[in-house]
Coordinates of C-alpha atoms in Angstrom, one line a residue:
M1 CA 52.3 71.0 102.1
N2 CA 52.9 72.6 98.8
E3 CA 56.3 73.2 97.1
R4 CA 57.9 76.5 97.9
P5 CA 57.3 79.1 95.1
G6 CA 60.2 80.6 93.4
F7 CA 58.9 84.1 93.7
G8 CA 56.9 86.2 96.1
N9 CA 54.6 88.6 94.1
E10 CA 52.5 86.2 92.2
G11 CA 49.1 87.1 90.9
G12 CA 49.8 90.8 91.3
T13 CA 49.8 90.6 95.1
A14 CA 52.7 92.6 96.5
R15 CA 54.3 90.7 99.3
A16 CA 56.9 91.4 102.0
L17 CA 59.4 88.8 103.2
V18 CA 59.7 88.7 107.0
V19 CA 63.0 87.2 108.3
V20 CA 62.5 86.2 112.0
D21 CA 65.3 86.3 114.5
V22 CA 68.3 84.9 112.6
Q23 CA 70.6 86.0 115.5
N24 CA 73.8 84.5 116.8
D25 CA 72.2 83.4 120.1
F26 CA 69.7 81.3 118.2
C27 CA 72.2 79.8 115.8
D28 CA 74.3 76.7 116.4
V29 CA 77.5 78.6 116.8
P30 CA 80.0 78.7 119.7
G31 CA 78.7 80.6 122.7
A32 CA 75.1 80.8 121.5
A33 CA 72.7 81.1 124.5
L34 CA 69.8 79.2 122.9
P35 CA 71.2 77.4 119.8
V36 CA 68.8 76.0 117.3
G37 CA 70.1 73.1 115.1
G38 CA 70.6 74.2 111.5
G39 CA 70.4 77.9 112.4
A40 CA 73.8 78.8 111.1
V41 CA 73.3 77.1 107.7
L42 CA 69.8 78.6 107.5
A43 CA 71.3 82.1 107.6
G44 CA 73.2 81.6 104.4
R45 CA 70.2 79.8 102.8
I46 CA 67.9 82.7 103.5
S47 CA 70.5 85.1 102.0
D48 CA 70.8 82.9 98.9
Y49 CA 67.0 82.9 98.5
V50 CA 66.7 86.7 98.9
R51 CA 69.5 87.2 96.3
A52 CA 67.7 84.8 93.9
C53 CA 64.5 86.7 94.4
T54 CA 65.7 90.3 94.2
D55 CA 62.6 91.4 92.4
C56 CA 60.2 89.0 94.1
Y57 CA 59.3 91.0 97.1
A58 CA 58.1 94.6 97.5
A59 CA 60.0 94.7 100.8
V60 CA 62.3 92.5 102.9
V61 CA 62.3 93.1 106.7
A62 CA 63.8 91.4 109.7
T63 CA 62.8 91.0 113.3
R64 CA 65.2 90.5 116.2
D65 CA 65.1 89.9 119.9
W66 CA 66.7 93.0 121.5
H67 CA 66.5 92.6 125.3
I68 CA 67.4 95.5 127.6
D69 CA 65.6 94.6 130.8
P70 CA 63.0 91.9 130.1
G71 CA 62.2 91.2 133.7
D72 CA 61.3 87.6 134.5
H73 CA 61.8 86.5 130.9
F74 CA 65.4 85.8 132.0
S75 CA 66.2 83.4 134.7
D76 CA 69.3 81.8 136.3
E77 CA 67.1 78.6 136.6
P78 CA 65.1 78.7 133.4
D79 CA 62.2 76.3 132.7
Y80 CA 62.7 76.8 128.9
A81 CA 58.9 77.4 128.6
G82 CA 58.3 80.9 130.2
T83 CA 61.8 81.6 131.4
W84 CA 65.0 81.5 129.6
P85 CA 68.7 82.0 130.1
P86 CA 69.9 85.5 129.2
H87 CA 70.1 85.9 125.5
C88 CA 70.1 88.5 122.7
R89 CA 71.0 91.4 125.1
A90 CA 70.8 94.7 123.1
G91 CA 74.1 95.5 121.5
S92 CA 75.7 92.1 122.2
T93 CA 77.4 89.7 119.9
G94 CA 74.6 87.3 120.6
A95 CA 72.0 89.7 119.6
A96 CA 73.7 90.5 116.3
F97 CA 72.5 88.8 113.1
H98 CA 74.4 85.7 112.0
P99 CA 77.2 87.0 109.8
D100 CA 76.0 84.8 106.9
L101 CA 72.7 86.7 106.8
D102 CA 72.8 89.5 104.2
T103 CA 71.4 92.4 106.2
A104 CA 72.0 94.8 103.4
A105 CA 68.7 93.4 101.9
F106 CA 66.6 94.5 104.8
D107 CA 64.4 97.6 104.3
Q108 CA 63.7 97.8 108.0
I109 CA 64.6 95.9 111.2
F110 CA 62.0 95.5 113.9
S111 CA 63.4 95.1 117.5
K112 CA 61.2 93.4 120.1
G113 CA 61.3 92.3 123.7
Q114 CA 63.2 95.3 125.1
Y115 CA 61.5 95.3 128.4
S116 CA 59.3 92.2 128.4
A117 CA 59.1 88.7 126.9
S118 CA 58.2 88.9 123.2
Y119 CA 57.8 86.2 120.6
T120 CA 55.9 87.7 117.7
G121 CA 57.6 90.0 115.3
F122 CA 54.5 92.2 115.4
D123 CA 55.6 93.4 118.8
G124 CA 58.7 94.9 117.3
V125 CA 59.3 98.5 116.3
G126 CA 61.5 99.9 113.6
S127 CA 64.2 102.6 113.8
D128 CA 61.4 105.2 113.7
D129 CA 59.3 103.4 116.3
T130 CA 56.8 102.2 113.7
T131 CA 55.3 98.8 114.3
L132 CA 55.6 96.1 111.7
E133 CA 51.9 96.1 111.1
D134 CA 51.9 99.9 110.5
W135 CA 55.0 99.8 108.4
L136 CA 53.4 97.2 106.1
H137 CA 50.1 98.9 105.9
S138 CA 51.8 102.2 105.0
R139 CA 53.3 100.5 102.0
D140 CA 50.0 98.9 101.0
L141 CA 51.5 95.4 101.7
R142 CA 48.8 92.9 102.7
A143 CA 50.7 89.7 102.2
V144 CA 53.8 88.2 103.8
D145 CA 56.1 85.3 103.6
V146 CA 57.7 84.2 106.9
V147 CA 61.1 82.5 107.4
G148 CA 63.5 82.2 110.2
I149 CA 64.1 80.9 113.8
A150 CA 62.5 79.3 115.6
T151 CA 59.6 77.5 113.8
D152 CA 58.0 76.5 117.1
Y153 CA 58.4 79.8 118.8
C154 CA 58.9 83.2 117.2
V155 CA 58.1 82.1 113.7
R156 CA 54.9 80.5 114.9
A157 CA 53.9 83.6 116.9
T158 CA 54.7 85.9 114.1
V159 CA 52.6 83.8 111.6
L160 CA 49.6 83.6 114.0
D161 CA 49.7 87.3 114.5
A162 CA 50.1 88.0 110.8
T163 CA 47.0 86.0 110.0
R164 CA 45.1 87.5 112.9
L165 CA 45.9 91.0 111.6
G166 CA 44.5 90.1 108.2
F167 CA 47.7 89.5 106.2
A168 CA 47.6 86.8 103.6
T169 CA 50.4 84.7 105.1
R170 CA 52.8 81.9 103.9
V171 CA 55.4 80.0 105.8
L172 CA 58.4 78.9 103.8
A173 CA 59.0 75.8 106.0
D174 CA 62.3 74.9 104.3
L175 CA 63.7 78.3 105.3
C176 CA 62.8 77.9 109.0
A177 CA 64.6 76.0 111.8
G178 CA 62.8 74.5 114.8
V179 CA 63.9 73.8 118.3
A180 CA 62.6 70.2 118.6
P181 CA 60.9 67.8 116.1
D182 CA 57.7 67.4 118.1
T183 CA 57.1 71.0 118.8
T184 CA 58.1 71.9 115.3
R185 CA 55.6 69.5 113.7
A186 CA 52.9 70.8 116.0
A187 CA 53.7 74.4 115.1
L188 CA 53.6 73.7 111.4
A189 CA 50.3 71.9 111.8
E190 CA 48.9 74.8 113.8
M191 CA 50.2 77.4 111.2
A192 CA 48.7 75.3 108.4
G193 CA 45.3 75.8 109.9
V194 CA 45.5 79.6 109.4
A195 CA 48.2 80.2 106.8
E196 CA 49.7 78.4 103.8
V197 CA 52.7 76.3 104.6
V198 CA 54.9 75.7 101.6
G199 CA 58.1 73.7 101.2
L200 CA 59.2 70.8 103.4
P201 CA 60.9 71.5 106.7
P202 CA 64.6 70.5 106.8
H203 CA 65.4 67.2 108.5

């Protein structure tokens, strides 16, 4: 893995920063439905990075789980593979971004999973019902850096879709948090096969 760059628009390529699912239910805070270790600290670190790179990105966007009625994605007896305890219900405290995440930096927020399971940010739609892919294309953005939660689930899915859709994609591994060491390592290895993984993941 390479060192994480200090800026995003190198070589004249306009990049967007995609911040994945840094929400209370995914952070290690009291009452979180699916807490990921290091998630709360990560929220502040991502905000610091964005502030330090004010002119680095042509756009900064965020994705969020925003469940209304996701069907069998929720279960009272979840297997933590295809079914999960209720989390990130639309409008709830758990669905809100962590308070240390500076949402003022976001040019658009893409909500996903309203009525079904959803992992990739490219399933999300913005406030005008535009998809993330269309929003980026409309601004002639063909390169993305991806950060957020969780490395081994929604970050992974977003990165794999970004590369499949033709975006030049980087994962800033030190600005991601994973659920478990083994699955995080596997996800990073898989992503490295299709995208550039920069920075070292937090221990």
